[in-house]
Amino acid sequence: MFIDPNDRKDLGKTGEKVSAIGLGTWNIRDGDRMVEAIVKAVELGLDMVDTAEMYGGGSAEEVVGRAVKKVGRDNIFITTKIMPDRFRDEYMVFKAVEASLKRLGVKEADLILVHWPVEDIPVSRMMHIMERVADKGYTRYIGVSNFGVRHLEEALESLSKYDVVVNQVRYSVLDRSIEDEVLPYMIRNSITVQAYTPLERGMVVKNRKLVEVGRKYGKTSVQVALNYLISHQYVTAIPKTEKVDRVVEFSGALGWRLSEEDLMELKKL
Ligand SMILES: NC(=O)c1ccc[n+]([C@@H]2O[C@H](COP(=O)([O-])OP(=O)(O)OC[C@H]3O[C@@H](n4cnc5c(N)ncnc54)[C@H](OP(=O)(O)O)[C@@H]3O)[C@@H](O)[C@H]2O)c1
């Protein structure tokens, strides 16, 4: 297996690099603490944040906006996501994106994703509208989330001017289902993974195998779980925490790699 040693990963075919670990913002309980967590993350080089219009009914984007003011717009890569239902009407997408940007307090996002595919709206329609979103200068890059191979193929075929740079999907050391088809397809097509729920909402913490492997490296189970993901080419991870000490723990997943033997062992979990 090829082990990717890079802590800054290629963003699609853009030539730009992003941090292998960023912060998620779903289910924020305390906005002030989340702002502190994002600021700490940026200080430590984890300068990518993921949010969505859906999270907290828009309040997560406001929290991210407050953090962006503190760290400076140019020092953080912002991903947000638009709900698929909006794509029934192009105007509704523009309005939703404008509202997201207002909550984020920025003129332009770095990356906007379609949150998930829906059966009754063609992927091609979604992609054409996303190209118009980028044309309007609302985002530097576009991408998708929760897309399988069939939807990705349709997306790539329908785009004329922009690339899908990211597919944000569920991926953890305990849920490796994307490794069968989706991940190989994405690597072949140079599409970056943003792995969501990478800690299985805390379940990795007490996993005995992860704890045991971590001991060899002087690392925690969380650090092993994240290192497993970013050892794969084109894979970044977006764990969520609003605790500064856990952000520090995440940053300890960078700067080293599990051995091939241990990676293979973890694939048996
Ligand atoms: N595209 C999509 O459809 C989609 C779906 C789900 C998630 N996402 C994105 O991916 C991000 C991450 O996924 P997630 O939030 O579902 O799950 P996750 O990152 O696997 O887990 C986050 C949860 O684990 C807790 N946690 C973090 N570090 C911990 C530690 N060291 N020990 C114990 N608990 C710990 C956090 O609580 P504390 O805050 O208290 O630390 C939080 O409740 C989301 O926030 C969101 O931005 C996207």
PDB file of C-alpha atoms and ligand atoms in Angstrom:
ATOM      1  CA  MET A   1       0.000   0.000   0.000  1.00  0.00           C
ATOM      2  CA  PHE A   2       1.231   3.520  -0.805  1.00  0.00           C
ATOM      3  CA  ILE A   3       1.397   5.517   2.434  1.00  0.00           C
ATOM      4  CA  ASP A   4       0.883   9.231   1.863  1.00  0.00           C
ATOM      5  CA  PRO A   5       3.428  11.064   4.034  1.00  0.00           C
ATOM      6  CA  ASN A   6       1.979  14.526   3.399  1.00  0.00           C
ATOM      7  CA  ASP A   7       0.229  16.541   6.081  1.00  0.00           C
ATOM      8  CA  ARG A   8      -0.951  18.980   3.435  1.00  0.00           C
ATOM      9  CA  LYS A   9      -2.969  17.249   0.775  1.00  0.00           C
ATOM     10  CA  ASP A  10      -3.709  18.012  -2.838  1.00  0.00           C
ATOM     11  CA  LEU A  11      -7.065  19.702  -3.287  1.00  0.00           C
ATOM     12  CA  GLY A  12      -8.350  17.889  -6.352  1.00  0.00           C
ATOM     13  CA  LYS A  13      -6.390  18.947  -9.431  1.00  0.00           C
ATOM     14  CA  THR A  14      -6.202  22.591  -8.312  1.00  0.00           C
ATOM     15  CA  GLY A  15      -2.513  22.551  -7.359  1.00  0.00           C
ATOM     16  CA  GLU A  16      -3.561  23.943  -3.984  1.00  0.00           C
ATOM     17  CA  LYS A  17      -2.840  22.086  -0.751  1.00  0.00           C
ATOM     18  CA  VAL A  18      -5.087  21.854   2.305  1.00  0.00           C
ATOM     19  CA  SER A  19      -4.479  20.605   5.813  1.00  0.00           C
ATOM     20  CA  ALA A  20      -4.902  16.820   6.154  1.00  0.00           C
ATOM     21  CA  ILE A  21      -7.010  17.540   9.233  1.00  0.00           C
ATOM     22  CA  GLY A  22      -9.630  20.253   9.572  1.00  0.00           C
ATOM     23  CA  LEU A  23     -12.472  20.838  12.025  1.00  0.00           C
ATOM     24  CA  GLY A  24     -16.128  19.883  11.673  1.00  0.00           C
ATOM     25  CA  THR A  25     -18.904  21.992  13.182  1.00  0.00           C
ATOM     26  CA  TRP A  26     -21.987  19.788  13.397  1.00  0.00           C
ATOM     27  CA  ASN A  27     -23.828  19.796  16.731  1.00  0.00           C
ATOM     28  CA  ILE A  28     -22.150  22.781  18.394  1.00  0.00           C
ATOM     29  CA  ARG A  29     -23.228  23.064  22.012  1.00  0.00           C
ATOM     30  CA  ASP A  30     -21.302  26.181  23.007  1.00  0.00           C
ATOM     31  CA  GLY A  31     -20.486  28.668  20.254  1.00  0.00           C
ATOM     32  CA  ASP A  32     -17.835  30.529  22.261  1.00  0.00           C
ATOM     33  CA  ARG A  33     -15.909  27.327  22.901  1.00  0.00           C
ATOM     34  CA  MET A  34     -16.232  26.319  19.243  1.00  0.00           C
ATOM     35  CA  VAL A  35     -14.752  29.686  18.217  1.00  0.00           C
ATOM     36  CA  GLU A  36     -11.815  29.052  20.576  1.00  0.00           C
ATOM     37  CA  ALA A  37     -11.391  25.545  19.146  1.00  0.00           C
ATOM     38  CA  ILE A  38     -11.289  26.855  15.563  1.00  0.00           C
ATOM     39  CA  VAL A  39      -8.797  29.588  16.488  1.00  0.00           C
ATOM     40  CA  LYS A  40      -6.562  26.992  18.182  1.00  0.00           C
ATOM     41  CA  ALA A  41      -6.857  24.688  15.176  1.00  0.00           C
ATOM     42  CA  VAL A  42      -5.695  27.440  12.811  1.00  0.00           C
ATOM     43  CA  GLU A  43      -2.794  28.280  15.146  1.00  0.00           C
ATOM     44  CA  LEU A  44      -1.716  24.631  14.933  1.00  0.00           C
ATOM     45  CA  GLY A  45      -1.995  24.539  11.140  1.00  0.00           C
ATOM     46  CA  LEU A  46      -5.346  22.708  10.999  1.00  0.00           C
ATOM     47  CA  ASP A  47      -6.618  25.573   8.901  1.00  0.00           C
ATOM     48  CA  MET A  48      -9.642  24.006   7.239  1.00  0.00           C
ATOM     49  CA  VAL A  49     -13.169  24.220   8.657  1.00  0.00           C
ATOM     50  CA  ASP A  50     -16.308  22.452   7.538  1.00  0.00           C
ATOM     51  CA  THR A  51     -19.822  23.739   8.049  1.00  0.00           C
ATOM     52  CA  ALA A  52     -23.240  23.725   6.370  1.00  0.00           C
ATOM     53  CA  GLU A  53     -26.323  25.894   6.076  1.00  0.00           C
ATOM     54  CA  MET A  54     -28.161  23.030   7.782  1.00  0.00           C
ATOM     55  CA  TYR A  55     -26.050  22.869  10.954  1.00  0.00           C
ATOM     56  CA  GLY A  56     -27.899  24.483  13.814  1.00  0.00           C
ATOM     57  CA  GLY A  57     -30.235  26.113  11.283  1.00  0.00           C
ATOM     58  CA  GLY A  58     -27.410  28.419  10.143  1.00  0.00           C
ATOM     59  CA  SER A  59     -25.959  29.105  13.587  1.00  0.00           C
ATOM     60  CA  ALA A  60     -22.869  26.939  12.923  1.00  0.00           C
ATOM     61  CA  GLU A  61     -21.986  29.197   9.968  1.00  0.00           C
ATOM     62  CA  GLU A  62     -22.316  32.213  12.275  1.00  0.00           C
ATOM     63  CA  VAL A  63     -19.919  30.601  14.756  1.00  0.00           C
ATOM     64  CA  VAL A  64     -17.453  29.905  11.936  1.00  0.00           C
ATOM     65  CA  GLY A  65     -17.874  33.544  10.858  1.00  0.00           C
ATOM     66  CA  ARG A  66     -16.876  34.724  14.330  1.00  0.00           C
ATOM     67  CA  ALA A  67     -13.781  32.510  14.239  1.00  0.00           C
ATOM     68  CA  VAL A  68     -12.881  33.742  10.738  1.00  0.00           C
ATOM     69  CA  LYS A  69     -12.894  37.339  12.007  1.00  0.00           C
ATOM     70  CA  LYS A  70     -10.415  36.339  14.721  1.00  0.00           C
ATOM     71  CA  VAL A  71      -7.985  34.395  12.537  1.00  0.00           C
ATOM     72  CA  GLY A  72      -8.270  36.517   9.382  1.00  0.00           C
ATOM     73  CA  ARG A  73     -10.027  35.465   6.192  1.00  0.00           C
ATOM     74  CA  ASP A  74      -6.863  34.490   4.348  1.00  0.00           C
ATOM     75  CA  ASN A  75      -5.736  32.119   7.075  1.00  0.00           C
ATOM     76  CA  ILE A  76      -8.564  29.603   6.900  1.00  0.00           C
ATOM     77  CA  PHE A  77     -10.102  27.375   4.222  1.00  0.00           C
ATOM     78  CA  ILE A  78     -13.899  27.391   4.539  1.00  0.00           C
ATOM     79  CA  THR A  79     -16.156  24.625   3.239  1.00  0.00           C
ATOM     80  CA  THR A  80     -19.922  24.945   3.462  1.00  0.00           C
ATOM     81  CA  LYS A  81     -22.749  22.830   2.092  1.00  0.00           C
ATOM     82  CA  ILE A  82     -26.067  23.609   0.441  1.00  0.00           C
ATOM     83  CA  MET A  83     -29.141  21.440   0.916  1.00  0.00           C
ATOM     84  CA  PRO A  84     -30.138  19.501  -2.193  1.00  0.00           C
ATOM     85  CA  ASP A  85     -33.791  20.573  -2.166  1.00  0.00           C
ATOM     86  CA  ARG A  86     -32.687  24.099  -3.099  1.00  0.00           C
ATOM     87  CA  PHE A  87     -31.660  22.795  -6.515  1.00  0.00           C
ATOM     88  CA  ARG A  88     -35.264  22.603  -7.687  1.00  0.00           C
ATOM     89  CA  ASP A  89     -34.862  26.307  -8.422  1.00  0.00           C
ATOM     90  CA  GLU A  90     -31.586  28.004  -9.344  1.00  0.00           C
ATOM     91  CA  TYR A  91     -32.724  31.229  -7.677  1.00  0.00           C
ATOM     92  CA  MET A  92     -33.214  29.357  -4.387  1.00  0.00           C
ATOM     93  CA  VAL A  93     -29.630  28.094  -4.540  1.00  0.00           C
ATOM     94  CA  PHE A  94     -28.272  31.606  -5.088  1.00  0.00           C
ATOM     95  CA  LYS A  95     -30.354  32.926  -2.188  1.00  0.00           C
ATOM     96  CA  ALA A  96     -29.200  30.063   0.081  1.00  0.00           C
ATOM     97  CA  VAL A  97     -25.554  30.636  -0.832  1.00  0.00           C
ATOM     98  CA  GLU A  98     -25.879  34.390  -0.280  1.00  0.00           C
ATOM     99  CA  ALA A  99     -27.393  33.733   3.155  1.00  0.00           C
ATOM    100  CA  SER A 100     -24.560  31.319   4.024  1.00  0.00           C
ATOM    101  CA  LEU A 101     -21.909  33.843   2.982  1.00  0.00           C
ATOM    102  CA  LYS A 102     -23.624  36.528   5.044  1.00  0.00           C
ATOM    103  CA  ARG A 103     -23.628  34.279   8.133  1.00  0.00           C
ATOM    104  CA  LEU A 104     -19.984  33.400   7.487  1.00  0.00           C
ATOM    105  CA  GLY A 105     -19.188  37.100   7.046  1.00  0.00           C
ATOM    106  CA  VAL A 106     -17.231  36.494   3.838  1.00  0.00           C
ATOM    107  CA  LYS A 107     -17.666  37.491   0.202  1.00  0.00           C
ATOM    108  CA  GLU A 108     -16.584  34.114  -1.082  1.00  0.00           C
ATOM    109  CA  ALA A 109     -16.289  30.585   0.344  1.00  0.00           C
ATOM    110  CA  ASP A 110     -13.338  28.402  -0.569  1.00  0.00           C
ATOM    111  CA  LEU A 111     -15.499  25.393  -1.294  1.00  0.00           C
ATOM    112  CA  ILE A 112     -19.238  24.836  -1.568  1.00  0.00           C
ATOM    113  CA  LEU A 113     -20.661  21.314  -1.694  1.00  0.00           C
ATOM    114  CA  VAL A 114     -24.022  19.822  -2.607  1.00  0.00           C
ATOM    115  CA  HIS A 115     -24.849  18.218   0.745  1.00  0.00           C
ATOM    116  CA  TRP A 116     -26.208  14.950  -0.663  1.00  0.00           C
ATOM    117  CA  PRO A 117     -27.711  13.654  -3.914  1.00  0.00           C
ATOM    118  CA  VAL A 118     -31.481  13.174  -4.239  1.00  0.00           C
ATOM    119  CA  GLU A 119     -33.197  10.859  -6.663  1.00  0.00           C
ATOM    120  CA  ASP A 120     -35.608  13.364  -8.210  1.00  0.00           C
ATOM    121  CA  ILE A 121     -33.098  16.102  -9.070  1.00  0.00           C
ATOM    122  CA  PRO A 122     -30.578  15.129 -11.769  1.00  0.00           C
ATOM    123  CA  VAL A 123     -26.957  15.434 -10.716  1.00  0.00           C
ATOM    124  CA  SER A 124     -26.271  17.232 -14.005  1.00  0.00           C
ATOM    125  CA  ARG A 125     -28.751  19.966 -13.049  1.00  0.00           C
ATOM    126  CA  MET A 126     -27.097  20.361  -9.655  1.00  0.00           C
ATOM    127  CA  MET A 127     -23.671  20.633 -11.250  1.00  0.00           C
ATOM    128  CA  HIS A 128     -24.762  23.228 -13.815  1.00  0.00           C
ATOM    129  CA  ILE A 129     -26.178  25.368 -11.024  1.00  0.00           C
ATOM    130  CA  MET A 130     -22.990  24.908  -8.973  1.00  0.00           C
ATOM    131  CA  GLU A 131     -20.979  26.153 -11.949  1.00  0.00           C
ATOM    132  CA  ARG A 132     -23.132  29.277 -11.976  1.00  0.00           C
ATOM    133  CA  VAL A 133     -22.533  29.679  -8.219  1.00  0.00           C
ATOM    134  CA  ALA A 134     -18.780  29.631  -8.905  1.00  0.00           C
ATOM    135  CA  ASP A 135     -19.219  31.962 -11.900  1.00  0.00           C
ATOM    136  CA  LYS A 136     -20.893  34.468  -9.609  1.00  0.00           C
ATOM    137  CA  GLY A 137     -17.779  34.487  -7.447  1.00  0.00           C
ATOM    138  CA  TYR A 138     -19.505  32.944  -4.435  1.00  0.00           C
ATOM    139  CA  THR A 139     -16.922  30.177  -4.107  1.00  0.00           C
ATOM    140  CA  ARG A 140     -13.447  29.358  -5.370  1.00  0.00           C
ATOM    141  CA  TYR A 141     -14.180  25.652  -5.780  1.00  0.00           C
ATOM    142  CA  ILE A 142     -17.161  23.327  -5.961  1.00  0.00           C
ATOM    143  CA  GLY A 143     -17.724  19.790  -4.786  1.00  0.00           C
ATOM    144  CA  VAL A 144     -20.182  17.208  -3.532  1.00  0.00           C
ATOM    145  CA  SER A 145     -20.952  15.164  -0.444  1.00  0.00           C
ATOM    146  CA  ASN A 146     -22.315  11.666   0.066  1.00  0.00           C
ATOM    147  CA  PHE A 147     -21.856  10.840  -3.628  1.00  0.00           C
ATOM    148  CA  GLY A 148     -21.238   7.242  -4.688  1.00  0.00           C
ATOM    149  CA  VAL A 149     -19.445   6.262  -7.885  1.00  0.00           C
ATOM    150  CA  ARG A 150     -22.560   6.499 -10.076  1.00  0.00           C
ATOM    151  CA  HIS A 151     -23.328  10.032  -8.909  1.00  0.00           C
ATOM    152  CA  LEU A 152     -19.672  11.055  -9.186  1.00  0.00           C
ATOM    153  CA  GLU A 153     -19.518   9.796 -12.767  1.00  0.00           C
ATOM    154  CA  GLU A 154     -22.602  11.804 -13.630  1.00  0.00           C
ATOM    155  CA  ALA A 155     -21.152  14.886 -11.949  1.00  0.00           C
ATOM    156  CA  LEU A 156     -17.837  14.673 -13.790  1.00  0.00           C
ATOM    157  CA  GLU A 157     -19.589  14.156 -17.131  1.00  0.00           C
ATOM    158  CA  SER A 158     -21.851  17.154 -16.702  1.00  0.00           C
ATOM    159  CA  LEU A 159     -19.266  19.745 -15.671  1.00  0.00           C
ATOM    160  CA  SER A 160     -17.774  21.910 -18.383  1.00  0.00           C
ATOM    161  CA  LYS A 161     -15.827  24.653 -16.653  1.00  0.00           C
ATOM    162  CA  TYR A 162     -15.091  23.486 -13.097  1.00  0.00           C
ATOM    163  CA  ASP A 163     -13.976  20.253 -11.437  1.00  0.00           C
ATOM    164  CA  VAL A 164     -15.429  18.428  -8.485  1.00  0.00           C
ATOM    165  CA  VAL A 165     -12.506  18.962  -6.115  1.00  0.00           C
ATOM    166  CA  VAL A 166     -13.962  17.212  -3.048  1.00  0.00           C
ATOM    167  CA  ASN A 167     -16.437  14.472  -2.165  1.00  0.00           C
ATOM    168  CA  GLN A 168     -17.163  14.619   1.569  1.00  0.00           C
ATOM    169  CA  VAL A 169     -18.106  11.143   2.753  1.00  0.00           C
ATOM    170  CA  ARG A 170     -18.377   9.061   5.885  1.00  0.00           C
ATOM    171  CA  TYR A 171     -15.061   7.355   6.538  1.00  0.00           C
ATOM    172  CA  SER A 172     -13.379   6.107   9.667  1.00  0.00           C
ATOM    173  CA  VAL A 173     -11.104   3.263  10.670  1.00  0.00           C
ATOM    174  CA  LEU A 174     -14.266   1.522  11.924  1.00  0.00           C
ATOM    175  CA  ASP A 175     -16.282   2.274   8.762  1.00  0.00           C
ATOM    176  CA  ARG A 176     -14.083   1.670   5.753  1.00  0.00           C
ATOM    177  CA  SER A 177     -16.848   1.010   3.221  1.00  0.00           C
ATOM    178  CA  ILE A 178     -15.573   3.702   0.811  1.00  0.00           C
ATOM    179  CA  GLU A 179     -12.336   1.752   0.423  1.00  0.00           C
ATOM    180  CA  ASP A 180     -14.051  -0.779  -1.875  1.00  0.00           C
ATOM    181  CA  GLU A 181     -15.101   1.457  -4.773  1.00  0.00           C
ATOM    182  CA  VAL A 182     -15.511   5.130  -3.921  1.00  0.00           C
ATOM    183  CA  LEU A 183     -11.987   5.819  -2.671  1.00  0.00           C
ATOM    184  CA  PRO A 184     -10.207   4.062  -5.585  1.00  0.00           C
ATOM    185  CA  TYR A 185     -12.450   5.960  -8.027  1.00  0.00           C
ATOM    186  CA  MET A 186     -11.666   9.255  -6.306  1.00  0.00           C
ATOM    187  CA  ILE A 187      -7.922   8.608  -6.309  1.00  0.00           C
ATOM    188  CA  ARG A 188      -8.062   7.730 -10.029  1.00  0.00           C
ATOM    189  CA  ASN A 189      -9.901  10.986 -10.725  1.00  0.00           C
ATOM    190  CA  SER A 190      -7.883  13.177  -8.329  1.00  0.00           C
ATOM    191  CA  ILE A 191     -10.823  14.069  -6.104  1.00  0.00           C
ATOM    192  CA  THR A 192     -10.047  14.839  -2.463  1.00  0.00           C
ATOM    193  CA  VAL A 193     -11.909  13.025   0.316  1.00  0.00           C
ATOM    194  CA  GLN A 194     -13.097  14.972   3.327  1.00  0.00           C
ATOM    195  CA  ALA A 195     -13.734  12.106   5.772  1.00  0.00           C
ATOM    196  CA  TYR A 196     -16.662  12.904   8.045  1.00  0.00           C
ATOM    197  CA  THR A 197     -17.513  11.244  11.364  1.00  0.00           C
ATOM    198  CA  PRO A 198     -13.845  10.104  11.471  1.00  0.00           C
ATOM    199  CA  LEU A 199     -14.049   9.444  15.221  1.00  0.00           C
ATOM    200  CA  GLU A 200     -17.390   7.634  14.997  1.00  0.00           C
ATOM    201  CA  ARG A 201     -18.677  10.363  17.335  1.00  0.00           C
ATOM    202  CA  GLY A 202     -16.182   9.333  20.024  1.00  0.00           C
ATOM    203  CA  MET A 203     -16.497   5.565  19.609  1.00  0.00           C
ATOM    204  CA  VAL A 204     -12.887   5.181  18.483  1.00  0.00           C
ATOM    205  CA  VAL A 205     -11.651   6.485  21.848  1.00  0.00           C
ATOM    206  CA  LYS A 206     -12.057   3.252  23.778  1.00  0.00           C
ATOM    207  CA  ASN A 207     -11.361   0.828  20.944  1.00  0.00           C
ATOM    208  CA  ARG A 208      -8.856  -1.620  22.409  1.00  0.00           C
ATOM    209  CA  LYS A 209      -6.971  -2.264  19.185  1.00  0.00           C
ATOM    210  CA  LEU A 210      -6.507   1.464  18.539  1.00  0.00           C
ATOM    211  CA  VAL A 211      -5.335   2.009  22.104  1.00  0.00           C
ATOM    212  CA  GLU A 212      -2.897  -0.910  21.789  1.00  0.00           C
ATOM    213  CA  VAL A 213      -1.443   0.254  18.446  1.00  0.00           C
ATOM    214  CA  GLY A 214      -1.188   3.807  19.804  1.00  0.00           C
ATOM    215  CA  ARG A 215       0.949   2.658  22.733  1.00  0.00           C
ATOM    216  CA  LYS A 216       3.719   1.629  20.320  1.00  0.00           C
ATOM    217  CA  TYR A 217       3.904   5.160  18.952  1.00  0.00           C
ATOM    218  CA  GLY A 218       3.140   7.088  22.157  1.00  0.00           C
ATOM    219  CA  LYS A 219      -0.157   8.169  20.536  1.00  0.00           C
ATOM    220  CA  THR A 220      -3.815   8.094  21.596  1.00  0.00           C
ATOM    221  CA  SER A 221      -6.540   6.025  19.943  1.00  0.00           C
ATOM    222  CA  VAL A 222      -7.957   9.228  18.396  1.00  0.00           C
ATOM    223  CA  GLN A 223      -4.572  10.068  16.880  1.00  0.00           C
ATOM    224  CA  VAL A 224      -4.254   6.535  15.485  1.00  0.00           C
ATOM    225  CA  ALA A 225      -7.787   6.720  14.024  1.00  0.00           C
ATOM    226  CA  LEU A 226      -7.010  10.008  12.246  1.00  0.00           C
ATOM    227  CA  ASN A 227      -3.536   8.909  11.151  1.00  0.00           C
ATOM    228  CA  TYR A 228      -5.057   5.796   9.580  1.00  0.00           C
ATOM    229  CA  LEU A 229      -7.270   7.993   7.375  1.00  0.00           C
ATOM    230  CA  ILE A 230      -4.684  10.541   6.279  1.00  0.00           C
ATOM    231  CA  SER A 231      -2.212   7.782   5.427  1.00  0.00           C
ATOM    232  CA  HIS A 232      -4.394   7.254   2.356  1.00  0.00           C
ATOM    233  CA  GLN A 233      -3.782   9.348  -0.732  1.00  0.00           C
ATOM    234  CA  TYR A 234      -6.233  12.227  -1.255  1.00  0.00           C
ATOM    235  CA  VAL A 235      -7.785  11.701   2.186  1.00  0.00           C
ATOM    236  CA  THR A 236      -8.324  14.534   4.654  1.00  0.00           C
ATOM    237  CA  ALA A 237     -10.413  14.231   7.821  1.00  0.00           C
ATOM    238  CA  ILE A 238     -12.728  16.695   9.545  1.00  0.00           C
ATOM    239  CA  PRO A 239     -13.238  15.574  13.159  1.00  0.00           C
ATOM    240  CA  LYS A 240     -15.422  17.809  15.293  1.00  0.00           C
ATOM    241  CA  THR A 241     -14.647  19.061  18.742  1.00  0.00           C
ATOM    242  CA  GLU A 242     -15.294  22.250  20.620  1.00  0.00           C
ATOM    243  CA  LYS A 243     -12.611  21.452  23.199  1.00  0.00           C
ATOM    244  CA  VAL A 244      -9.215  23.120  22.764  1.00  0.00           C
ATOM    245  CA  ASP A 245      -7.315  20.209  24.336  1.00  0.00           C
ATOM    246  CA  ARG A 246      -8.897  17.819  21.839  1.00  0.00           C
ATOM    247  CA  VAL A 247      -7.809  20.100  18.981  1.00  0.00           C
ATOM    248  CA  VAL A 248      -4.263  19.758  20.317  1.00  0.00           C
ATOM    249  CA  GLU A 249      -4.797  15.990  20.382  1.00  0.00           C
ATOM    250  CA  PHE A 250      -5.942  16.051  16.716  1.00  0.00           C
ATOM    251  CA  SER A 251      -2.801  17.947  15.712  1.00  0.00           C
ATOM    252  CA  GLY A 252      -0.767  15.085  17.207  1.00  0.00           C
ATOM    253  CA  ALA A 253      -2.093  12.890  14.392  1.00  0.00           C
ATOM    254  CA  LEU A 254       0.165  14.842  12.001  1.00  0.00           C
ATOM    255  CA  GLY A 255       3.898  14.555  11.430  1.00  0.00           C
ATOM    256  CA  TRP A 256       4.230  10.756  11.587  1.00  0.00           C
ATOM    257  CA  ARG A 257       2.726   7.680   9.968  1.00  0.00           C
ATOM    258  CA  LEU A 258       1.625   4.232  11.103  1.00  0.00           C
ATOM    259  CA  SER A 259       3.676   1.391   9.640  1.00  0.00           C
ATOM    260  CA  GLU A 260       2.243  -0.544   6.709  1.00  0.00           C
ATOM    261  CA  GLU A 261       1.952  -3.555   8.979  1.00  0.00           C
ATOM    262  CA  ASP A 262      -0.159  -1.649  11.510  1.00  0.00           C
ATOM    263  CA  LEU A 263      -2.310  -0.104   8.774  1.00  0.00           C
ATOM    264  CA  MET A 264      -3.032  -3.596   7.470  1.00  0.00           C
ATOM    265  CA  GLU A 265      -3.817  -4.783  10.986  1.00  0.00           C
ATOM    266  CA  LEU A 266      -6.321  -1.919  11.406  1.00  0.00           C
ATOM    267  CA  LYS A 267      -8.003  -2.892   8.140  1.00  0.00           C
ATOM    268  CA  LYS A 268      -9.138  -6.056   9.947  1.00  0.00           C
ATOM    269  CA  LEU A 269     -11.120  -4.063  12.546  1.00  0.00           C
TER     270      LEU A 269
HETATM  271  N1  LIG B   1     -21.483  15.748   4.730  1.00  0.00           N
HETATM  272  C1  LIG B   1     -22.223  15.145   5.629  1.00  0.00           C
HETATM  273  O1  LIG B   1     -23.301  14.596   5.331  1.00  0.00           O
HETATM  274  C2  LIG B   1     -21.737  15.107   7.053  1.00  0.00           C
HETATM  275  C3  LIG B   1     -22.349  14.230   7.965  1.00  0.00           C
HETATM  276  C4  LIG B   1     -21.840  14.206   9.281  1.00  0.00           C
HETATM  277  C5  LIG B   1     -20.787  15.049   9.635  1.00  0.00           C
HETATM  278  N2  LIG B   1     -20.243  15.919   8.734  1.00  0.00           N
HETATM  279  C6  LIG B   1     -19.128  16.835   9.110  1.00  0.00           C
HETATM  280  O2  LIG B   1     -18.072  16.070   9.678  1.00  0.00           O
HETATM  281  C7  LIG B   1     -17.778  16.551  10.983  1.00  0.00           C
HETATM  282  C8  LIG B   1     -17.286  15.426  11.870  1.00  0.00           C
HETATM  283  O3  LIG B   1     -18.235  14.403  11.989  1.00  0.00           O
HETATM  284  P1  LIG B   1     -19.131  14.181  13.307  1.00  0.00           P
HETATM  285  O4  LIG B   1     -19.285  15.467  14.030  1.00  0.00           O
HETATM  286  O5  LIG B   1     -20.346  13.478  12.837  1.00  0.00           O
HETATM  287  O6  LIG B   1     -18.336  13.111  14.162  1.00  0.00           O
HETATM  288  P2  LIG B   1     -16.864  12.923  14.753  1.00  0.00           P
HETATM  289  O7  LIG B   1     -15.947  13.980  14.320  1.00  0.00           O
HETATM  290  O8  LIG B   1     -16.514  11.494  14.495  1.00  0.00           O
HETATM  291  O9  LIG B   1     -17.138  13.040  16.305  1.00  0.00           O
HETATM  292  C9  LIG B   1     -17.449  14.240  16.913  1.00  0.00           C
HETATM  293  C10 LIG B   1     -17.935  13.957  18.316  1.00  0.00           C
HETATM  294  O10 LIG B   1     -16.910  13.268  19.042  1.00  0.00           O
HETATM  295  C11 LIG B   1     -16.585  13.993  20.210  1.00  0.00           C
HETATM  296  N3  LIG B   1     -15.129  13.910  20.373  1.00  0.00           N
HETATM  297  C12 LIG B   1     -14.172  14.547  19.667  1.00  0.00           C
HETATM  298  N4  LIG B   1     -12.938  14.234  20.107  1.00  0.00           N
HETATM  299  C13 LIG B   1     -13.130  13.381  21.129  1.00  0.00           C
HETATM  300  C14 LIG B   1     -12.253  12.731  22.019  1.00  0.00           C
HETATM  301  N5  LIG B   1     -10.918  12.875  21.943  1.00  0.00           N
HETATM  302  N6  LIG B   1     -12.787  11.928  22.967  1.00  0.00           N
HETATM  303  C15 LIG B   1     -14.134  11.745  23.069  1.00  0.00           C
HETATM  304  N7  LIG B   1     -15.015  12.360  22.252  1.00  0.00           N
HETATM  305  C16 LIG B   1     -14.513  13.170  21.289  1.00  0.00           C
HETATM  306  C17 LIG B   1     -17.054  15.414  19.994  1.00  0.00           C
HETATM  307  O11 LIG B   1     -17.473  16.026  21.189  1.00  0.00           O
HETATM  308  P3  LIG B   1     -16.794  17.410  21.725  1.00  0.00           P
HETATM  309  O12 LIG B   1     -17.194  18.487  20.803  1.00  0.00           O
HETATM  310  O13 LIG B   1     -17.395  17.529  23.099  1.00  0.00           O
HETATM  311  O14 LIG B   1     -15.319  17.156  21.773  1.00  0.00           O
HETATM  312  C18 LIG B   1     -18.264  15.215  19.071  1.00  0.00           C
HETATM  313  O15 LIG B   1     -19.416  14.973  19.855  1.00  0.00           O
HETATM  314  C19 LIG B   1     -19.106  17.192  11.421  1.00  0.00           C
HETATM  315  O16 LIG B   1     -18.931  18.037  12.536  1.00  0.00           O
HETATM  316  C20 LIG B   1     -19.514  17.873  10.150  1.00  0.00           C
HETATM  317  O17 LIG B   1     -18.794  19.077   9.967  1.00  0.00           O
HETATM  318  C21 LIG B   1     -20.696  15.929   7.443  1.00  0.00           C
END
